[in-house]
């Protein structure tokens, strides 16, 4: 790595992952750094959930503010705690992660939802994106992929696990070849 709290640029110089000073909403973290990313982790498998909680809490720029074991519990806790990021499993009892995503985004549009699942099915990916998820990570991902995903969606970005992104591009290319999306991007070229 580039040292504590930094990452390397293409030139090899390290710089802080977050600029010092208060955030646009005026909050400030320790020593003038931005506040930690506040997360809610929802998974019906206690061992998996607690492992993710421990991993995130071990990061200096992250803190888990609550946990949930069902989709409905995640919706209630997200409304009460106002997390920056909600990590949701797809397959949960009571209300699945896709339904929970729709409800969380409706009640708390500023909360970013990151789907964390073992399902690499295209239909789940598209349903998650339509529901308002900002990211989709497979449970088989490396730890660094998960941390990158959380940081990315917390900043308002989008994160698709590389294997999932490849599938998404494949679907798009099949649609273009079949004529479904012909001309959809004509305005982007000269």
Coordinates of C-alpha atoms in Angstrom, one line a residue:
X1 CA 0.0 0.0 0.0
X2 CA 0.9 3.6 0.0
X3 CA 1.0 3.9 3.8
X4 CA -1.7 4.8 6.3
X5 CA -4.8 6.2 4.8
X6 CA -3.3 6.7 1.3
X7 CA -3.2 5.0 -2.0
X8 CA -0.8 5.2 -4.9
X9 CA -1.5 7.2 -8.1
X10 CA -0.2 6.1 -11.5
X11 CA 3.0 8.0 -10.8
X12 CA 3.5 6.1 -7.5
X13 CA 2.9 9.1 -5.3
X14 CA 0.6 8.5 -2.3
X15 CA -2.2 10.7 -1.3
X16 CA -5.0 10.5 1.3
X17 CA -8.0 8.5 0.3
X18 CA -10.1 11.5 1.5
X19 CA -9.1 15.1 1.6
X20 CA -8.8 16.6 5.1
X21 CA -11.4 19.0 6.4
X22 CA -15.2 18.9 6.9
X23 CA -17.5 17.3 4.4
X24 CA -20.0 19.4 2.4
X25 CA -22.6 18.8 5.2
X26 CA -20.2 20.3 7.7
X27 CA -19.5 17.1 9.6
X28 CA -15.9 16.4 10.4
X29 CA -14.2 13.2 11.5
X30 CA -11.1 12.7 13.8
X31 CA -8.2 15.1 13.2
X32 CA -10.1 17.0 10.6
X33 CA -10.7 14.0 8.4
X34 CA -14.1 13.3 6.9
X35 CA -16.4 11.2 9.1
X36 CA -16.3 7.4 8.8
X37 CA -18.6 5.7 6.4
X38 CA -21.5 4.5 8.5
X39 CA -22.9 1.1 7.4
X40 CA -25.7 -1.2 8.1
X41 CA -25.0 -4.9 7.3
X42 CA -28.0 -7.2 6.6
X43 CA -27.5 -10.9 6.1
X44 CA -29.5 -13.8 7.5
X45 CA -26.4 -15.9 8.1
X46 CA -25.0 -14.7 11.5
X47 CA -21.5 -15.9 10.8
X48 CA -21.3 -14.1 7.5
X49 CA -22.9 -11.0 8.9
X50 CA -20.6 -10.8 11.9
X51 CA -17.5 -11.5 9.7
X52 CA -18.4 -8.5 7.4
X53 CA -19.1 -6.3 10.5
X54 CA -15.7 -7.2 11.9
X55 CA -14.0 -6.5 8.6
X56 CA -15.6 -3.1 8.1
X57 CA -15.1 -2.1 11.7
X58 CA -11.4 -2.9 11.4
X59 CA -11.1 -0.1 8.7
X60 CA -10.1 3.3 10.0
X61 CA -12.6 5.0 7.6
X62 CA -15.6 2.7 8.3
X63 CA -18.0 1.9 11.1
X64 CA -20.9 -0.5 11.2
X65 CA -23.8 1.3 13.1
X66 CA -26.2 -1.6 13.0
X67 CA -27.0 -5.2 11.8
X68 CA -30.1 -6.9 10.5
X69 CA -31.0 -10.6 9.9
X70 CA -34.0 -10.0 7.7
X71 CA -35.0 -7.7 4.9
X72 CA -37.7 -6.1 6.9
X73 CA -35.4 -5.6 9.9
X74 CA -32.9 -3.9 7.5
X75 CA -35.6 -1.5 6.2
X76 CA -36.6 -0.5 9.7
X77 CA -33.0 -0.1 10.9
X78 CA -32.0 1.9 7.9
X79 CA -34.8 4.4 8.5
X80 CA -33.9 4.7 12.1
X81 CA -30.1 4.9 11.8
X82 CA -29.6 6.7 8.4
X83 CA -26.5 4.8 7.3
X84 CA -24.4 6.0 4.4
X85 CA -24.2 2.4 3.0
X86 CA -26.5 -0.6 3.4
X87 CA -25.0 -3.9 2.6
X88 CA -27.8 -6.3 1.7
X89 CA -27.8 -10.0 1.0
X90 CA -30.3 -10.9 -1.8
X91 CA -31.8 -14.1 -0.3
X92 CA -33.1 -13.2 3.2
X93 CA -36.3 -14.3 5.0
X94 CA -39.2 -12.0 5.5
X95 CA -38.3 -9.7 2.6
X96 CA -35.5 -10.3 0.1
X97 CA -32.7 -7.9 -0.5
X98 CA -34.2 -6.6 -3.8
X99 CA -37.5 -5.7 -2.1
X100 CA -35.6 -4.2 0.8
X101 CA -33.5 -2.1 -1.6
X102 CA -36.6 -0.6 -3.1
X103 CA -38.0 0.3 0.3
X104 CA -34.8 1.7 1.6
X105 CA -34.2 3.9 -1.4
X106 CA -37.9 5.1 -1.2
X107 CA -37.6 6.1 2.4
X108 CA -33.9 7.1 2.5
X109 CA -32.8 8.2 -1.0
X110 CA -29.3 9.2 0.3
X111 CA -28.5 5.8 1.6
X112 CA -26.4 3.8 -0.9
X113 CA -27.3 0.1 -1.3
X114 CA -24.6 -2.4 -2.0
X115 CA -25.9 -5.9 -2.8
X116 CA -23.6 -8.6 -1.4
X117 CA -24.6 -12.0 -2.7
X118 CA -23.5 -15.4 -3.9
X119 CA -25.8 -15.1 -7.0
X120 CA -24.1 -14.0 -10.2
X121 CA -27.3 -14.3 -12.2
X122 CA -28.0 -11.5 -14.7
X123 CA -31.6 -11.2 -13.6
X124 CA -30.7 -10.5 -10.0
X125 CA -28.1 -7.9 -11.2
X126 CA -30.7 -6.1 -13.3
X127 CA -33.4 -6.3 -10.6
X128 CA -30.9 -4.9 -8.1
X129 CA -30.0 -1.9 -10.4
X130 CA -33.7 -1.2 -11.1
X131 CA -34.4 -1.3 -7.4
X132 CA -31.8 1.4 -6.8
X133 CA -28.7 -0.5 -5.8
X134 CA -25.4 1.3 -6.4
X135 CA -23.3 -1.8 -6.3
X136 CA -23.3 -5.6 -6.7
X137 CA -20.5 -7.8 -5.2
X138 CA -20.3 -11.5 -5.1
X139 CA -19.6 -13.2 -1.7
X140 CA -16.7 -15.0 -3.4
X141 CA -14.9 -11.6 -3.9
X142 CA -11.6 -10.7 -2.3
X143 CA -11.7 -8.6 0.8
X144 CA -10.2 -5.6 -1.1
X145 CA -12.9 -5.8 -3.7
X146 CA -15.6 -5.5 -0.9
X147 CA -13.8 -2.6 0.7
X148 CA -13.4 -0.8 -2.6
X149 CA -17.1 -1.4 -3.3
X150 CA -18.1 0.1 0.0
X151 CA -15.9 3.1 -0.4
X152 CA -17.0 3.7 -4.0
X153 CA -20.8 3.6 -3.3
X154 CA -20.3 5.7 -0.1
X155 CA -18.8 8.4 -2.3
X156 CA -21.9 8.2 -4.6
X157 CA -20.2 6.0 -7.2
X158 CA -21.2 2.7 -8.7
X159 CA -19.4 -0.6 -8.2
X160 CA -20.0 -3.8 -10.1
X161 CA -17.9 -6.8 -9.3
X162 CA -15.7 -7.4 -12.4
X163 CA -17.3 -10.8 -13.2
X164 CA -20.7 -9.1 -13.0
X165 CA -19.6 -6.1 -15.1
X166 CA -18.4 -8.5 -17.8
X167 CA -21.8 -10.2 -17.9
X168 CA -23.5 -6.8 -18.1
X169 CA -21.3 -5.8 -21.1
X170 CA -22.1 -9.2 -22.7
X171 CA -25.8 -8.6 -22.4
X172 CA -25.4 -5.2 -23.9
X173 CA -23.4 -6.5 -26.8
X174 CA -25.9 -9.3 -27.5
X175 CA -28.7 -6.6 -27.6
X176 CA -26.7 -4.5 -30.0
X177 CA -26.0 -7.5 -32.3
X178 CA -29.6 -8.4 -32.3
X179 CA -30.6 -4.8 -33.2
X180 CA -32.4 -4.1 -29.9
X181 CA -30.2 -1.2 -28.9
X182 CA -29.1 0.0 -32.4
X183 CA -28.7 3.8 -32.3
X184 CA -29.0 4.0 -28.5
X185 CA -25.6 5.8 -28.2
X186 CA -25.5 7.6 -31.6
X187 CA -25.4 10.9 -29.9
X188 CA -22.2 10.1 -28.1
X189 CA -20.0 10.1 -31.2
X190 CA -19.1 12.8 -33.8

